[in-house]
Amino acid sequence: MTPLAGGRKTAAGGVVFTAAGIRRGARRALPLVAGLLPFGLVAGVMSQAHGLSWLEGLLMAGLVFAGSGQVLALSTWSQDAPALTATVACLVVNLRMMLMGPSLAGWLDRLRGWRVWGSLFFMADHNWALSITDLRSGGQDAGFLLGSGLALWSMWVLGCVLGFSLGGLLQPAPGHPLFFVVLAVFIALLVTLWRGRPDALPWAVAAAVAVLVQRLLPGGTWYIVAGALSGSLAGMLRDRRVRA
Amino acid sequence: MAVVTYACRGGGYWLFRQIRPTPAIRGVLDYLPGTLFVSYVVPGLLSGGLQQWLAALATVLAMVATRQFAWAIAAGTATAWVAWYLT
């Protein structure tokens, strides 16, 4: 018995990668780009405050394209030894991405070359979640991932550039409610990821472990990886017992 | 930094391609999307206050009612803003 029949549905066979799929992904991601803008502004303001040149700021936004990674790396950016500390900080926040790619295997396994590795370059939390939902509901067009990623990337770069050029003019305080937009996007994504009762236990375990690890190991983002892995593990083990 | 970030983005899937995934691994991956975002959101909400919980509730309700990201995000952020001014 599979408790989550919908979740097992992988697009068997006829996976395609079309321009129409890319456009559809971009349209789907449009409402979510709102959540990137405040983050982009902050990253842009921070790059400027830390004395990065305009070009360096732009390169960082375009090549790294990772909100929390960039903000965290910039906060450790100092005169003395920036590169190594910043890189390690970046690695720790982005570790979760290693877990994200494999869940899209239903699409990626059937693509080759730049379509795989190019799409993965533009994979961020938001379009990954959108793609998972599309894949689960039987979506066959893998261009969706790239299209939604490109939309987010453009807005991210734009946000960073705006933040950089406006600099001190636009500096929302850390506790400003505008930042709730970042959480709101993830909460709305969670609503679309909810598949019913079988998700309750893994989600509860994830929440508990994430809160606990965050208390025990403050400063990093290990809690995200720890929460996600233990919650998913709990779900898998539960399903096994149900089936046995 | 760019290299490290891409190594995370692409590396996870690259490793996955090298192994033959067992049903257990697939079972874990199946739950990963939800649990990852839960691990993100819940500690973030706890560090905020009542305003954040209210705003989170508004986001969920709007998303369930409309199924539109734009409305859900707008409702949540507006609630956060109003609650912030009132308290």
Coordinates of C-alpha atoms in Angstrom, one line a residue:
Chain A
M1 CA 0.0 0.0 0.0
T2 CA 1.3 3.4 -0.8
P3 CA -0.2 6.0 1.5
L4 CA 0.8 8.8 -0.9
A5 CA -0.2 7.6 -4.3
G6 CA 0.0 11.1 -5.7
G7 CA 3.5 11.5 -4.4
R8 CA 4.8 8.5 -6.3
K9 CA 3.6 9.7 -9.6
T10 CA 6.7 10.3 -11.7
A11 CA 6.4 11.4 -15.2
A12 CA 7.3 8.1 -16.8
G13 CA 8.7 8.1 -20.3
G14 CA 7.4 11.1 -22.1
V15 CA 9.4 13.9 -20.4
V16 CA 10.0 16.8 -22.8
F17 CA 11.8 20.1 -22.6
T18 CA 10.1 22.8 -24.6
A19 CA 9.9 26.5 -24.9
A20 CA 6.3 26.4 -23.9
G21 CA 7.3 24.6 -20.6
I22 CA 9.9 27.3 -20.0
R23 CA 7.3 30.0 -20.5
R24 CA 4.8 28.2 -18.2
G25 CA 7.4 28.0 -15.5
A26 CA 8.3 31.6 -15.7
R27 CA 4.6 32.6 -15.5
R28 CA 4.1 30.3 -12.5
A29 CA 7.0 31.9 -10.7
L30 CA 6.0 35.4 -11.3
P31 CA 4.0 35.9 -8.0
L32 CA 6.9 34.5 -6.0
V33 CA 9.5 37.0 -7.2
A34 CA 7.9 39.5 -4.8
G35 CA 9.5 37.4 -2.0
L36 CA 13.0 37.8 -3.5
L37 CA 13.0 41.6 -3.9
P38 CA 13.4 42.5 -0.2
F39 CA 16.2 39.9 0.1
G40 CA 17.8 41.2 -3.0
L41 CA 17.7 44.8 -1.8
V42 CA 19.4 43.8 1.5
A43 CA 22.1 41.8 -0.4
G44 CA 22.7 44.8 -2.7
V45 CA 22.8 47.3 0.2
M46 CA 25.2 45.0 2.0
S47 CA 27.5 44.5 -0.9
Q48 CA 27.8 48.2 -1.3
A49 CA 28.3 48.8 2.5
H50 CA 31.1 46.2 2.4
G51 CA 32.9 48.1 -0.3
L52 CA 32.3 45.7 -3.2
S53 CA 32.5 47.4 -6.6
W54 CA 29.4 47.6 -8.8
L55 CA 30.8 44.9 -11.0
E56 CA 31.7 42.6 -8.0
G57 CA 28.2 43.1 -6.6
L58 CA 26.6 42.2 -9.9
L59 CA 28.8 39.2 -10.4
M60 CA 28.0 37.9 -7.0
A61 CA 24.3 38.3 -7.6
G62 CA 24.4 36.6 -11.0
L63 CA 26.8 33.8 -10.3
V64 CA 26.0 32.9 -6.7
F65 CA 22.3 33.6 -6.9
A66 CA 21.6 32.5 -3.3
G67 CA 19.8 34.8 -1.0
S68 CA 20.8 33.5 2.4
G69 CA 24.2 32.5 1.1
Q70 CA 25.0 35.9 -0.1
V71 CA 23.7 37.7 2.9
L72 CA 25.5 35.4 5.3
A73 CA 28.8 35.5 3.3
L74 CA 28.7 39.3 3.2
S75 CA 28.1 39.5 7.0
T76 CA 31.4 37.6 7.5
W77 CA 33.1 39.7 4.8
S78 CA 36.0 41.5 6.5
Q79 CA 39.2 43.2 5.4
D80 CA 41.5 40.3 6.4
A81 CA 40.4 36.9 5.3
P82 CA 37.2 37.2 3.4
A83 CA 37.4 34.5 0.8
L84 CA 37.7 31.4 2.9
T85 CA 35.3 32.4 5.7
A86 CA 32.7 33.6 3.2
T87 CA 33.0 30.4 1.1
V88 CA 32.6 28.1 4.1
A89 CA 29.6 30.2 5.3
C90 CA 28.1 29.9 1.8
L91 CA 28.7 26.1 1.8
V92 CA 26.8 25.6 5.1
V93 CA 23.7 27.6 4.1
N94 CA 23.6 26.0 0.7
L95 CA 24.0 22.4 1.8
R96 CA 20.3 21.9 1.6
M97 CA 20.5 22.3 -2.2
M98 CA 22.3 18.9 -2.4
L99 CA 19.1 17.4 -1.1
M100 CA 17.0 19.3 -3.5
G101 CA 18.4 18.2 -6.8
P102 CA 17.7 14.4 -6.4
S103 CA 14.0 14.9 -5.7
L104 CA 13.6 16.2 -9.2
A105 CA 15.1 13.0 -10.7
G106 CA 11.7 12.3 -12.3
W107 CA 12.6 15.0 -14.8
L108 CA 16.3 15.3 -14.6
D109 CA 17.0 11.6 -15.3
R110 CA 15.4 11.9 -18.7
L111 CA 17.4 15.0 -19.8
R112 CA 21.0 15.4 -21.0
G113 CA 23.8 17.9 -21.0
W114 CA 23.1 21.6 -20.5
R115 CA 19.4 20.9 -19.9
V116 CA 20.3 19.2 -16.7
W117 CA 23.2 21.2 -15.5
G118 CA 21.9 24.5 -16.8
S119 CA 18.5 24.0 -15.1
L120 CA 20.2 23.1 -11.9
F121 CA 22.2 26.3 -12.0
F122 CA 18.9 28.2 -11.8
M123 CA 17.4 26.0 -9.1
A124 CA 16.4 27.9 -6.0
D125 CA 14.0 27.1 -3.2
H126 CA 11.0 28.7 -4.8
N127 CA 11.1 27.2 -8.2
W128 CA 12.2 23.8 -6.8
A129 CA 9.0 23.7 -4.8
L130 CA 6.9 24.8 -7.8
S131 CA 8.6 22.1 -9.9
I132 CA 8.0 19.4 -7.3
T133 CA 4.3 20.2 -7.3
D134 CA 4.1 20.2 -11.1
L135 CA 6.0 16.9 -11.3
R136 CA 3.8 15.3 -8.7
S137 CA 0.7 16.4 -10.5
G138 CA 2.0 14.6 -13.6
G139 CA 3.8 17.5 -15.4
Q140 CA 5.9 16.2 -18.2
D141 CA 7.6 19.4 -19.4
A142 CA 11.0 19.8 -17.6
G143 CA 11.5 23.2 -19.1
F144 CA 9.3 24.3 -16.2
L145 CA 12.3 24.2 -13.8
L146 CA 14.5 26.4 -16.0
G147 CA 11.7 28.9 -16.9
S148 CA 10.7 29.4 -13.3
G149 CA 14.4 29.6 -12.3
L150 CA 15.1 32.3 -15.0
A151 CA 12.2 34.4 -13.7
L152 CA 13.5 34.3 -10.2
W153 CA 17.1 34.9 -11.2
S154 CA 16.2 38.0 -13.2
M155 CA 14.3 39.5 -10.3
W156 CA 17.1 38.6 -7.9
V157 CA 19.8 40.3 -10.0
L158 CA 17.4 43.3 -10.4
G159 CA 16.8 43.5 -6.6
C160 CA 20.6 43.3 -5.9
V161 CA 21.3 46.1 -8.4
L162 CA 18.5 48.3 -7.0
G163 CA 19.8 47.7 -3.5
F164 CA 23.3 48.5 -4.6
S165 CA 22.4 51.7 -6.4
L166 CA 20.0 53.0 -3.7
G167 CA 22.4 52.0 -1.0
G168 CA 21.8 53.8 2.3
L169 CA 18.6 55.5 1.0
L170 CA 16.6 52.3 1.3
Q171 CA 17.5 50.4 4.4
P172 CA 14.6 48.6 6.1
A173 CA 15.3 47.8 9.8
P174 CA 15.9 44.1 10.5
G175 CA 12.6 43.7 12.3
H176 CA 10.5 45.4 9.6
P177 CA 7.3 43.6 8.7
L178 CA 8.4 43.9 5.0
F179 CA 10.7 40.9 5.7
F180 CA 7.7 38.8 6.5
V181 CA 7.2 38.5 2.7
V182 CA 10.2 36.1 2.7
L183 CA 8.4 33.8 5.2
A184 CA 5.0 34.3 3.5
V185 CA 6.3 32.9 0.3
F186 CA 7.6 29.7 2.0
I187 CA 4.4 29.3 4.0
A188 CA 2.3 29.6 0.8
L189 CA 4.6 27.0 -0.9
L190 CA 4.1 24.7 2.1
V191 CA 0.3 24.9 1.5
T192 CA 0.8 23.6 -2.0
L193 CA 3.2 20.9 -0.8
W194 CA 0.7 19.5 1.8
R195 CA -0.7 16.2 0.6
G196 CA -2.8 15.3 3.6
R197 CA -2.6 13.3 6.8
P198 CA 0.5 11.2 5.9
D199 CA 2.5 14.4 5.8
A200 CA 1.6 15.3 9.4
L201 CA 4.2 13.1 11.2
P202 CA 7.2 14.0 9.0
W203 CA 6.4 17.7 9.2
A204 CA 6.0 17.6 13.0
V205 CA 9.3 15.7 13.4
A206 CA 11.0 18.2 11.1
A207 CA 9.7 21.2 13.0
A208 CA 10.7 19.8 16.4
V209 CA 14.2 18.8 15.3
A210 CA 14.8 22.1 13.4
V211 CA 13.8 24.1 16.5
L212 CA 16.0 22.0 18.7
V213 CA 19.1 22.0 16.5
Q214 CA 18.7 25.8 16.0
R215 CA 18.8 26.2 19.8
L216 CA 21.8 23.8 20.2
L217 CA 23.8 25.0 17.2
P218 CA 23.1 28.7 16.7
G219 CA 24.8 30.6 14.0
G220 CA 24.6 28.1 11.2
T221 CA 21.8 26.7 9.1
W222 CA 22.5 23.1 10.0
Y223 CA 19.0 23.1 11.5
I224 CA 17.4 23.1 8.1
V225 CA 19.3 20.1 6.9
A226 CA 18.8 18.3 10.2
G227 CA 15.1 19.0 10.4
A228 CA 14.5 18.0 6.7
L229 CA 16.5 14.8 6.9
S230 CA 15.0 13.6 10.2
G231 CA 11.5 14.4 9.2
S232 CA 11.8 12.7 5.9
L233 CA 13.4 9.7 7.5
A234 CA 10.6 9.4 10.0
G235 CA 8.1 9.5 7.2
M236 CA 9.9 6.8 5.2
L237 CA 10.2 4.5 8.3
R238 CA 6.5 5.0 9.2
D239 CA 5.5 4.0 5.6
R240 CA 7.6 0.9 5.9
R241 CA 5.9 -0.2 9.1
V242 CA 2.5 0.5 7.6
R243 CA 3.3 -1.6 4.5
A244 CA 5.0 -4.5 6.5
Chain B
M1 CA 31.5 31.2 -3.5
A2 CA 29.9 30.7 -6.9
V3 CA 31.7 27.4 -7.3
V4 CA 30.7 26.2 -3.9
T5 CA 27.1 27.1 -4.4
Y6 CA 26.9 25.4 -7.8
A7 CA 28.6 22.4 -6.3
C8 CA 25.7 22.1 -3.9
R9 CA 23.1 22.8 -6.6
G10 CA 24.4 20.3 -9.1
G11 CA 26.5 18.0 -6.8
G12 CA 23.6 16.5 -5.0
Y13 CA 22.0 15.3 -8.2
W14 CA 25.3 14.3 -9.7
L15 CA 26.0 12.0 -6.7
F16 CA 22.5 10.7 -6.9
R17 CA 23.1 9.7 -10.5
Q18 CA 26.2 7.7 -9.6
I19 CA 24.3 5.5 -7.2
R20 CA 21.3 3.3 -7.8
P21 CA 18.7 4.7 -5.4
T22 CA 17.1 2.2 -3.1
P23 CA 13.4 2.4 -2.2
A24 CA 14.4 3.8 1.2
I25 CA 16.2 6.7 -0.4
R26 CA 13.3 7.4 -2.7
G27 CA 11.0 7.2 0.3
V28 CA 13.1 9.8 2.1
L29 CA 13.3 12.1 -0.9
D30 CA 9.5 11.9 -1.3
Y31 CA 9.0 13.7 2.0
L32 CA 11.9 16.1 1.6
P33 CA 10.2 19.1 0.0
G34 CA 7.7 19.6 2.8
T35 CA 10.0 18.9 5.7
L36 CA 12.7 21.2 4.2
F37 CA 10.4 24.2 4.2
V38 CA 8.9 23.3 7.6
S39 CA 12.5 23.3 9.0
Y40 CA 12.9 26.7 7.4
V41 CA 9.7 28.3 8.5
V42 CA 9.0 27.1 12.0
P43 CA 12.2 28.3 13.7
G44 CA 11.8 31.6 11.9
L45 CA 8.2 32.0 13.2
L46 CA 9.3 31.1 16.7
S47 CA 11.9 33.8 16.7
G48 CA 9.2 36.4 15.9
G49 CA 6.2 37.1 18.0
L50 CA 2.5 37.0 17.9
Q51 CA 2.4 39.3 14.9
Q52 CA 4.3 36.7 12.9
W53 CA 2.0 33.9 13.9
L54 CA -1.0 36.0 12.9
A55 CA 0.5 36.8 9.6
A56 CA 1.4 33.2 9.0
L57 CA -2.2 32.2 9.7
A58 CA -3.4 34.8 7.3
T59 CA -1.0 33.5 4.6
V60 CA -2.3 29.9 5.0
L61 CA -6.0 30.9 5.0
A62 CA -5.5 33.1 1.9
M63 CA -3.6 30.4 0.1
V64 CA -6.2 27.7 0.9
A65 CA -9.0 30.0 -0.1
T66 CA -7.6 31.4 -3.3
R67 CA -4.8 29.0 -4.4
Q68 CA -3.0 32.1 -5.7
F69 CA 0.5 32.9 -4.4
A70 CA 0.0 36.6 -5.0
W71 CA -3.0 36.8 -2.7
A72 CA -1.5 34.7 0.0
I73 CA 1.8 36.7 0.1
A74 CA -0.1 40.0 0.0
A75 CA -2.5 38.9 2.8
G76 CA 0.4 37.7 5.0
T77 CA 2.6 40.7 4.6
A78 CA -0.3 43.1 5.0
T79 CA -1.3 41.3 8.3
A80 CA 2.3 41.4 9.5
W81 CA 2.4 45.1 8.8
V82 CA -0.9 46.0 10.4
A83 CA -0.1 43.8 13.5
W84 CA 3.3 45.5 13.7
Y85 CA 1.7 49.0 13.8
L86 CA -1.0 48.0 16.3
T87 CA 1.4 46.5 18.8

